[in-house]
């Protein structure tokens, strides 16, 4: 039977952290053999990544190991941001086949152009329903292209993960694979067999005003909505907002693009892929957003704030809890939360972990604060920002 355990340490040395983590994990697993270690680390442990990996693998002989550096880490219901910390999850997976690999940036670019190279490299087909966990370096990988290539090679298969964080330039992040340390490319974990993944993507935004239908667009640029110049429609929508909503929109202007066909009762909040406004030109009558838009698409103005982000996550986790009463409790939650969430957004510690823990009291969780989060919205995998992307296994 699959078993997972998680632990977190803020010890002042690698040796002490490994001892503290291994003792906690072994106690929770009660003698079960460990097949996989997921490791996320911040602060001083980034420079000690190789020693950390070797210490954990000595503590758990035979286990595969994958992980990366982060601006913060989380496990065991606790989040540690901007501090020296290590978060680890250990898994016993007797009926699951694991494939772990590091893919160089050049090979990732080649697979983006020829997605079937993913199938050949992994010797897998979509019908095997593989579950992917992906940890790219943000400075060397076009993560959106990588996600698109994986989707084309393995449609309708769950893909989650996050961009390594904590560094300020190329070569400063650490990607751990077994005893090896990499500074670019991406780590890919593929799990097949007796395993199911249910993803949850909380984008942390709420809609403002009524939806529009795009009637003229060119790539990422919207020119008319409902046969009205988009600048005029935007001014009208802002005039109808409260002063508080206008302040929010000026600070975090977002547009949601509906990813589902029109519903009889209109689109739902979870139907939208939320993207930032990246430009507005009154002279050209153009609104540019962070994704390609087609004529006929349904779009809606959105804003992001702590209240709406918290409410959305609680609603989505509550739905997962209701589903789990029939499908069974998750064995673990893999959590990839944006650096822009946490204390900076919510003003309190452990927000996302607390919401998950309140719904699933005994469920282990592990993850980190990312430079971008990988997760699906209505069947397609996207790179997000300010998002919590969760995989319940």
CSV table of C-alpha atoms in Angstrom, one decimal:
chain,number,residue,atom,x,y,z
A,1,UNK,CA,0.0,0.0,0.0
A,2,UNK,CA,1.2,3.5,-0.8
A,3,UNK,CA,2.4,5.5,2.2
A,4,UNK,CA,3.8,9.0,2.5
A,5,UNK,CA,5.2,11.1,5.3
A,6,UNK,CA,6.5,14.6,5.4
A,7,UNK,CA,8.8,16.6,7.8
A,8,UNK,CA,10.4,20.0,8.0
A,9,UNK,CA,13.6,21.1,9.6
A,10,UNK,CA,15.3,24.5,10.5
A,11,UNK,CA,18.4,22.9,12.0
A,12,UNK,CA,21.6,24.9,11.8
A,13,UNK,CA,23.6,22.3,9.8
A,14,UNK,CA,23.1,19.7,7.1
A,15,UNK,CA,23.9,16.8,9.5
A,16,UNK,CA,21.5,18.0,12.1
A,17,UNK,CA,18.8,18.5,9.5
A,18,UNK,CA,19.2,15.1,8.0
A,19,UNK,CA,19.1,13.5,11.4
A,20,UNK,CA,15.9,15.4,12.4
A,21,UNK,CA,14.2,14.7,9.1
A,22,UNK,CA,15.0,11.1,8.9
A,23,UNK,CA,13.9,10.4,12.4
A,24,UNK,CA,10.6,12.0,11.9
A,25,UNK,CA,9.9,10.3,8.5
A,26,UNK,CA,10.9,6.9,9.7
A,27,UNK,CA,8.7,7.2,12.7
A,28,UNK,CA,5.7,8.1,10.5
A,29,UNK,CA,6.4,5.4,8.0
A,30,UNK,CA,6.7,2.7,10.7
A,31,UNK,CA,9.2,0.6,8.9
A,32,UNK,CA,7.9,0.8,5.4
A,33,UNK,CA,10.7,0.9,2.7
A,34,UNK,CA,11.2,4.3,1.1
A,35,UNK,CA,11.2,4.5,-2.7
A,36,UNK,CA,11.1,8.3,-3.3
A,37,UNK,CA,12.3,11.4,-1.5
A,38,UNK,CA,11.0,14.8,-2.6
A,39,UNK,CA,13.3,17.6,-1.2
A,40,UNK,CA,12.9,21.3,-1.1
A,41,UNK,CA,15.4,23.6,0.6
A,42,UNK,CA,16.1,27.3,1.1
A,43,UNK,CA,18.6,29.7,2.7
A,44,UNK,CA,22.0,28.2,3.7
A,45,UNK,CA,21.0,24.7,2.5
A,46,UNK,CA,21.1,25.9,-1.2
A,47,UNK,CA,24.9,26.1,-1.0
A,48,UNK,CA,24.9,22.7,0.8
A,49,UNK,CA,22.6,21.0,-1.6
A,50,UNK,CA,24.9,18.1,-2.6
A,51,UNK,CA,25.7,17.3,1.1
A,52,UNK,CA,22.0,17.4,1.9
A,53,UNK,CA,21.2,14.9,-0.9
A,54,UNK,CA,23.9,12.5,0.0
A,55,UNK,CA,22.9,12.6,3.7
A,56,UNK,CA,19.3,11.9,2.9
A,57,UNK,CA,20.2,9.0,0.6
A,58,UNK,CA,22.4,7.5,3.2
A,59,UNK,CA,19.5,7.7,5.6
A,60,UNK,CA,17.2,6.0,3.1
A,61,UNK,CA,19.4,3.6,1.0
A,62,UNK,CA,17.9,2.7,-2.4
A,63,UNK,CA,15.5,5.7,-2.5
A,64,UNK,CA,15.4,7.9,-5.5
A,65,UNK,CA,15.6,11.6,-4.7
A,66,UNK,CA,14.4,14.7,-6.6
A,67,UNK,CA,14.0,18.4,-5.4
A,68,UNK,CA,15.1,22.0,-5.9
A,69,UNK,CA,15.9,25.2,-4.2
A,70,UNK,CA,13.1,27.6,-3.2
A,71,UNK,CA,12.5,31.0,-1.7
A,72,UNK,CA,10.5,29.2,0.9
A,73,UNK,CA,9.5,25.6,1.7
A,74,UNK,CA,6.5,23.9,3.3
A,75,UNK,CA,5.8,20.5,4.9
A,76,UNK,CA,3.9,19.0,7.8
A,77,UNK,CA,1.5,22.0,7.8
A,78,UNK,CA,4.3,24.6,8.2
A,79,UNK,CA,5.5,27.2,5.8
A,80,UNK,CA,9.0,28.7,6.1
A,81,UNK,CA,9.7,31.7,3.9
A,82,UNK,CA,13.0,33.4,3.4
A,83,UNK,CA,14.7,31.3,6.1
A,84,UNK,CA,17.1,28.3,6.3
A,85,UNK,CA,14.8,25.3,6.0
A,86,UNK,CA,14.4,21.9,4.4
A,87,UNK,CA,11.1,20.2,3.6
A,88,UNK,CA,11.1,16.5,2.7
A,89,UNK,CA,8.4,13.9,1.8
A,90,UNK,CA,9.3,10.2,1.8
A,91,UNK,CA,7.1,7.7,-0.1
A,92,UNK,CA,6.7,4.0,-0.1
A,93,UNK,CA,5.3,3.1,-3.5
A,94,UNK,CA,5.3,-0.6,-4.0
A,95,UNK,CA,3.0,-0.7,-7.0
A,96,UNK,CA,4.2,2.5,-8.7
A,97,UNK,CA,6.9,2.7,-11.4
A,98,UNK,CA,9.2,5.8,-11.0
A,99,UNK,CA,11.1,7.5,-13.8
A,100,UNK,CA,13.3,10.5,-12.7
A,101,UNK,CA,15.4,12.4,-15.2
A,102,UNK,CA,17.3,15.7,-15.7
A,103,UNK,CA,16.6,17.2,-19.2
A,104,UNK,CA,19.1,19.7,-20.6
A,105,UNK,CA,17.8,23.0,-22.0
A,106,UNK,CA,18.7,22.1,-25.6
A,107,UNK,CA,16.8,18.8,-25.4
A,108,UNK,CA,13.8,20.5,-23.8
A,109,UNK,CA,13.7,22.9,-26.8
A,110,UNK,CA,13.9,20.0,-29.2
A,111,UNK,CA,11.0,18.2,-27.4
A,112,UNK,CA,8.9,21.3,-27.5
A,113,UNK,CA,9.2,21.3,-31.3
A,114,UNK,CA,8.7,17.5,-31.6
A,115,UNK,CA,6.6,16.4,-28.6
A,116,UNK,CA,6.8,12.7,-29.6
A,117,UNK,CA,10.4,12.8,-28.4
A,118,UNK,CA,8.9,12.9,-24.9
A,119,UNK,CA,7.2,9.5,-25.5
A,120,UNK,CA,10.3,8.0,-27.0
A,121,UNK,CA,12.5,9.2,-24.2
A,122,UNK,CA,10.2,7.9,-21.5
A,123,UNK,CA,9.0,4.8,-23.4
A,124,UNK,CA,5.4,5.7,-22.4
A,125,UNK,CA,2.1,6.3,-24.0
A,126,UNK,CA,-0.8,8.4,-22.8
A,127,UNK,CA,-3.0,5.4,-22.1
A,128,UNK,CA,-0.7,4.5,-19.2
A,129,UNK,CA,-2.0,7.7,-17.5
A,130,UNK,CA,1.4,8.9,-16.2
A,131,UNK,CA,1.5,11.5,-13.5
A,132,UNK,CA,4.2,14.2,-14.1
A,133,UNK,CA,6.0,16.4,-11.5
A,134,UNK,CA,8.2,19.0,-13.2
A,135,UNK,CA,10.8,21.3,-11.6
A,136,UNK,CA,12.3,23.6,-14.2
A,137,UNK,CA,15.0,26.3,-13.8
A,138,UNK,CA,13.4,29.6,-14.8
A,139,UNK,CA,16.5,31.1,-16.4
A,140,UNK,CA,17.2,28.3,-18.8
A,141,UNK,CA,13.8,26.8,-19.6
A,142,UNK,CA,10.8,28.1,-21.5
A,143,UNK,CA,8.4,26.5,-19.1
A,144,UNK,CA,5.2,27.3,-21.1
A,145,UNK,CA,6.6,25.7,-24.2
A,146,UNK,CA,7.7,22.7,-22.1
A,147,UNK,CA,4.2,22.4,-20.7
A,148,UNK,CA,2.6,22.6,-24.1
A,149,UNK,CA,4.9,19.9,-25.5
A,150,UNK,CA,4.1,17.6,-22.6
A,151,UNK,CA,0.4,18.2,-23.2
A,152,UNK,CA,0.7,17.3,-26.9
A,153,UNK,CA,2.7,14.2,-26.1
A,154,UNK,CA,0.5,13.1,-23.1
A,155,UNK,CA,-2.9,14.7,-23.4
A,156,UNK,CA,-5.3,14.4,-20.4
A,157,UNK,CA,-2.5,13.3,-18.1
A,158,UNK,CA,-1.8,15.4,-14.9
A,159,UNK,CA,1.2,17.6,-14.9
A,160,UNK,CA,2.1,19.8,-11.9
A,161,UNK,CA,5.2,21.4,-10.5
A,162,UNK,CA,6.9,24.7,-10.1
A,163,UNK,CA,9.9,26.8,-11.2
A,164,UNK,CA,12.9,26.7,-8.8
A,165,UNK,CA,13.3,29.9,-6.9
A,166,UNK,CA,15.5,31.7,-4.4
A,167,UNK,CA,18.2,32.7,-6.9
A,168,UNK,CA,18.6,36.0,-8.6
A,169,UNK,CA,20.3,35.0,-11.8
A,170,UNK,CA,21.3,32.1,-14.1
A,171,UNK,CA,23.1,29.3,-12.4
A,172,UNK,CA,22.0,30.3,-8.9
A,173,UNK,CA,19.3,27.7,-8.5
A,174,UNK,CA,19.9,24.0,-7.5
A,175,UNK,CA,18.1,21.0,-9.0
A,176,UNK,CA,18.8,17.8,-7.1
A,177,UNK,CA,18.5,14.4,-8.8
A,178,UNK,CA,19.8,11.5,-6.6
A,179,UNK,CA,23.3,12.6,-5.7
A,180,UNK,CA,23.7,15.0,-8.6
A,181,UNK,CA,23.3,18.8,-8.6
A,182,UNK,CA,22.2,20.7,-11.7
A,183,UNK,CA,22.0,24.4,-12.3
A,184,UNK,CA,19.9,24.5,-15.4
A,185,UNK,CA,17.3,22.5,-17.4
A,186,UNK,CA,14.5,20.7,-15.7
A,187,UNK,CA,13.8,17.7,-13.5
A,188,UNK,CA,11.0,15.4,-14.5
A,189,UNK,CA,9.4,12.8,-12.2
A,190,UNK,CA,7.0,10.4,-13.9
A,191,UNK,CA,4.8,8.0,-11.9
A,192,UNK,CA,2.8,5.2,-13.5
A,193,UNK,CA,0.9,2.2,-12.1
A,194,UNK,CA,-1.3,2.1,-9.0
A,195,UNK,CA,-1.5,5.9,-8.6
A,196,UNK,CA,-4.0,8.6,-9.4
A,197,UNK,CA,-3.6,12.4,-9.3
A,198,UNK,CA,-6.3,14.9,-8.8
A,199,UNK,CA,-5.1,18.5,-9.5
A,200,UNK,CA,-6.3,21.7,-7.9
A,201,UNK,CA,-5.3,25.1,-9.3
A,202,UNK,CA,-6.2,28.2,-7.2
A,203,UNK,CA,-5.4,31.3,-9.2
A,204,UNK,CA,-6.3,33.7,-6.4
A,205,UNK,CA,-8.4,36.1,-8.5
A,206,UNK,CA,-12.1,37.1,-8.6
A,207,UNK,CA,-14.1,38.6,-11.5
A,208,UNK,CA,-15.2,42.2,-11.8
A,209,UNK,CA,-17.9,43.5,-14.2
A,210,UNK,CA,-19.7,41.3,-16.7
A,211,UNK,CA,-18.1,39.0,-19.2
A,212,UNK,CA,-17.4,40.2,-22.8
A,213,UNK,CA,-17.1,38.4,-26.1
A,214,UNK,CA,-14.0,39.3,-28.0
A,215,UNK,CA,-15.0,40.5,-31.5
A,216,UNK,CA,-11.6,41.6,-32.8
A,217,UNK,CA,-8.2,40.3,-31.5
A,218,UNK,CA,-4.7,39.8,-32.9
A,219,UNK,CA,-2.6,37.4,-30.9
A,220,UNK,CA,-2.4,38.8,-27.4
A,221,UNK,CA,-4.0,42.1,-28.3
A,222,UNK,CA,-7.8,42.7,-27.9
A,223,UNK,CA,-9.2,45.5,-29.9
A,224,UNK,CA,-13.0,45.2,-29.6
A,225,UNK,CA,-15.4,43.4,-27.3
A,226,UNK,CA,-19.1,43.0,-28.0
A,227,UNK,CA,-18.4,45.1,-31.1
A,228,UNK,CA,-17.3,48.0,-28.9
A,229,UNK,CA,-13.7,49.4,-28.7
A,230,UNK,CA,-12.1,47.7,-25.8
A,231,UNK,CA,-10.8,51.0,-24.3
A,232,UNK,CA,-14.4,52.3,-24.2
A,233,UNK,CA,-15.7,49.1,-22.7
A,234,UNK,CA,-12.9,49.2,-20.1
A,235,UNK,CA,-13.7,52.8,-19.1
A,236,UNK,CA,-17.4,51.9,-18.7
A,237,UNK,CA,-16.6,48.9,-16.6
A,238,UNK,CA,-14.2,50.9,-14.3
A,239,UNK,CA,-16.8,53.6,-13.9
A,240,UNK,CA,-19.2,51.0,-12.5
A,241,UNK,CA,-16.7,49.7,-10.0
A,242,UNK,CA,-16.5,50.9,-6.4
A,243,UNK,CA,-13.5,53.1,-5.5
A,244,UNK,CA,-11.9,50.1,-3.6
A,245,UNK,CA,-12.4,47.9,-6.7
A,246,UNK,CA,-10.8,50.5,-9.0
A,247,UNK,CA,-7.8,50.8,-6.7
A,248,UNK,CA,-7.4,47.0,-6.7
A,249,UNK,CA,-7.7,46.9,-10.5
A,250,UNK,CA,-5.1,49.6,-11.0
A,251,UNK,CA,-2.7,47.7,-8.8
A,252,UNK,CA,-3.4,44.2,-10.2
A,253,UNK,CA,-5.2,44.4,-13.5
A,254,UNK,CA,-6.0,40.9,-14.8
A,255,UNK,CA,-8.2,39.5,-17.5
A,256,UNK,CA,-9.7,36.0,-17.4
A,257,UNK,CA,-10.1,34.1,-20.6
A,258,UNK,CA,-12.8,31.4,-20.5
A,259,UNK,CA,-11.4,28.0,-21.3
A,260,UNK,CA,-14.8,26.2,-21.7
A,261,UNK,CA,-17.5,26.5,-24.2
A,262,UNK,CA,-20.3,28.9,-23.3
A,263,UNK,CA,-22.7,27.6,-20.7
A,264,UNK,CA,-26.4,28.3,-20.7
A,265,UNK,CA,-26.1,30.1,-17.4
A,266,UNK,CA,-22.8,31.9,-18.3
A,267,UNK,CA,-19.2,31.1,-17.4
A,268,UNK,CA,-18.2,30.1,-13.9
A,269,UNK,CA,-15.3,31.6,-12.0
A,270,UNK,CA,-13.2,28.4,-12.4
A,271,UNK,CA,-13.7,28.5,-16.2
A,272,UNK,CA,-11.2,31.3,-16.6
A,273,UNK,CA,-7.5,31.2,-17.2
A,274,UNK,CA,-6.3,34.4,-15.4
A,275,UNK,CA,-3.6,36.5,-17.1
A,276,UNK,CA,-2.1,39.9,-16.4
A,277,UNK,CA,-2.8,43.0,-18.5
A,278,UNK,CA,0.6,43.8,-20.1
A,279,UNK,CA,-0.3,46.9,-22.0
A,280,UNK,CA,-3.0,49.4,-22.9
A,281,UNK,CA,-2.9,52.0,-25.7
A,282,UNK,CA,-5.7,54.5,-26.1
A,283,UNK,CA,-4.2,55.7,-29.4
A,284,UNK,CA,-4.2,52.2,-30.9
A,285,UNK,CA,-7.4,51.1,-29.1
A,286,UNK,CA,-5.7,48.0,-27.9
A,287,UNK,CA,-5.5,46.0,-24.6
A,288,UNK,CA,-2.7,43.4,-24.5
A,289,UNK,CA,-2.8,40.5,-22.0
A,290,UNK,CA,-0.5,37.7,-21.1
A,291,UNK,CA,-1.9,35.0,-23.5
A,292,UNK,CA,-3.2,34.6,-27.0
A,293,UNK,CA,-6.9,35.4,-27.5
A,294,UNK,CA,-9.2,34.3,-30.3
A,295,UNK,CA,-12.2,36.0,-31.8
A,296,UNK,CA,-15.3,34.7,-30.0
A,297,UNK,CA,-13.5,34.1,-26.7
A,298,UNK,CA,-15.2,35.1,-23.5
A,299,UNK,CA,-13.1,37.4,-21.3
A,300,UNK,CA,-13.7,39.1,-18.0
A,301,UNK,CA,-11.8,41.6,-15.9
A,302,UNK,CA,-10.4,40.2,-12.7
A,303,UNK,CA,-8.5,41.4,-9.6
A,304,UNK,CA,-6.4,39.6,-7.0
A,305,UNK,CA,-6.4,40.2,-3.3
A,306,UNK,CA,-5.9,38.3,-0.1
A,307,UNK,CA,-9.7,37.8,0.6
A,308,UNK,CA,-10.5,36.4,-2.8
A,309,UNK,CA,-7.4,34.3,-3.0
A,310,UNK,CA,-8.2,32.7,0.4
A,311,UNK,CA,-11.9,32.2,-0.4
A,312,UNK,CA,-11.1,30.5,-3.7
A,313,UNK,CA,-8.6,28.1,-2.2
A,314,UNK,CA,-11.0,27.2,0.6
A,315,UNK,CA,-13.8,26.6,-1.9
A,316,UNK,CA,-11.7,24.4,-4.1
A,317,UNK,CA,-10.3,22.4,-1.2
A,318,UNK,CA,-13.8,21.9,0.2
A,319,UNK,CA,-14.9,20.4,-3.1
A,320,UNK,CA,-11.9,18.1,-3.0
A,321,UNK,CA,-12.8,17.0,0.5
A,322,UNK,CA,-16.3,16.2,-0.6
A,323,UNK,CA,-15.0,14.2,-3.6
A,324,UNK,CA,-12.7,12.3,-1.3
A,325,UNK,CA,-15.5,11.0,0.8
A,326,UNK,CA,-16.4,8.8,-2.2
A,327,UNK,CA,-13.0,8.4,-3.9
A,328,UNK,CA,-10.9,8.0,-0.8
A,329,UNK,CA,-8.6,10.2,1.2
A,330,UNK,CA,-5.5,11.5,-0.6
A,331,UNK,CA,-2.2,9.9,0.5
A,332,UNK,CA,-0.3,13.2,0.1
A,333,UNK,CA,-0.6,16.7,-1.3
A,334,UNK,CA,2.2,18.1,-3.4
A,335,UNK,CA,1.9,21.9,-3.0
A,336,UNK,CA,3.5,24.5,-5.4
A,337,UNK,CA,2.7,28.0,-4.1
A,338,UNK,CA,3.8,31.3,-5.6
A,339,UNK,CA,6.4,33.5,-4.0
A,340,UNK,CA,3.7,36.2,-4.2
A,341,UNK,CA,1.4,34.3,-1.8
A,342,UNK,CA,2.4,33.4,1.8
A,343,UNK,CA,2.9,36.1,4.3
A,344,UNK,CA,3.2,38.8,1.6
A,345,UNK,CA,-0.3,38.3,0.4
A,346,UNK,CA,-2.2,36.9,3.4
A,347,UNK,CA,-0.3,38.6,6.3
A,348,UNK,CA,-0.4,35.4,8.4
A,349,UNK,CA,1.9,32.4,8.3
A,350,UNK,CA,1.0,28.9,7.0
A,351,UNK,CA,-2.1,30.1,5.1
A,352,UNK,CA,-2.3,27.6,2.2
A,353,UNK,CA,-1.0,24.7,4.4
A,354,UNK,CA,-3.7,25.6,7.1
A,355,UNK,CA,-6.5,25.5,4.5
A,356,UNK,CA,-5.3,22.1,3.3
A,357,UNK,CA,-4.7,20.8,6.8
A,358,UNK,CA,-8.2,21.9,8.0
A,359,UNK,CA,-9.8,19.8,5.3
A,360,UNK,CA,-7.4,16.8,5.5
A,361,UNK,CA,-6.2,16.6,9.1
A,362,UNK,CA,-3.9,13.6,8.8
A,363,UNK,CA,-2.7,14.1,5.2
A,364,UNK,CA,1.1,14.7,4.6
A,365,UNK,CA,2.0,17.6,2.4
A,366,UNK,CA,5.2,18.9,0.9
A,367,UNK,CA,6.2,21.7,-1.5
A,368,UNK,CA,7.8,25.1,-2.0
A,369,UNK,CA,7.3,28.7,-3.0
A,370,UNK,CA,7.9,28.9,-6.7
A,371,UNK,CA,8.8,31.4,-9.4
A,372,UNK,CA,5.9,30.1,-11.4
A,373,UNK,CA,3.5,27.2,-10.9
A,374,UNK,CA,2.6,24.4,-13.3
A,375,UNK,CA,-1.0,23.1,-13.3
A,376,UNK,CA,-4.0,22.4,-15.5
A,377,UNK,CA,-7.0,24.6,-16.2
A,378,UNK,CA,-9.7,22.6,-18.0
A,379,UNK,CA,-7.5,20.0,-19.5
A,380,UNK,CA,-4.5,22.1,-20.6
A,381,UNK,CA,-1.4,22.7,-18.6
A,382,UNK,CA,-0.3,26.3,-18.0
A,383,UNK,CA,2.4,28.2,-16.1
A,384,UNK,CA,0.8,30.5,-13.6
A,385,UNK,CA,1.7,33.2,-11.2
A,386,UNK,CA,0.3,34.0,-7.8
A,387,UNK,CA,-1.3,30.6,-7.8
A,388,UNK,CA,-1.4,27.5,-5.6
A,389,UNK,CA,-1.1,24.4,-7.7
A,390,UNK,CA,-1.8,21.2,-5.8
A,391,UNK,CA,-1.7,17.6,-6.7
A,392,UNK,CA,-3.6,15.2,-4.4
A,393,UNK,CA,-2.1,11.7,-5.0
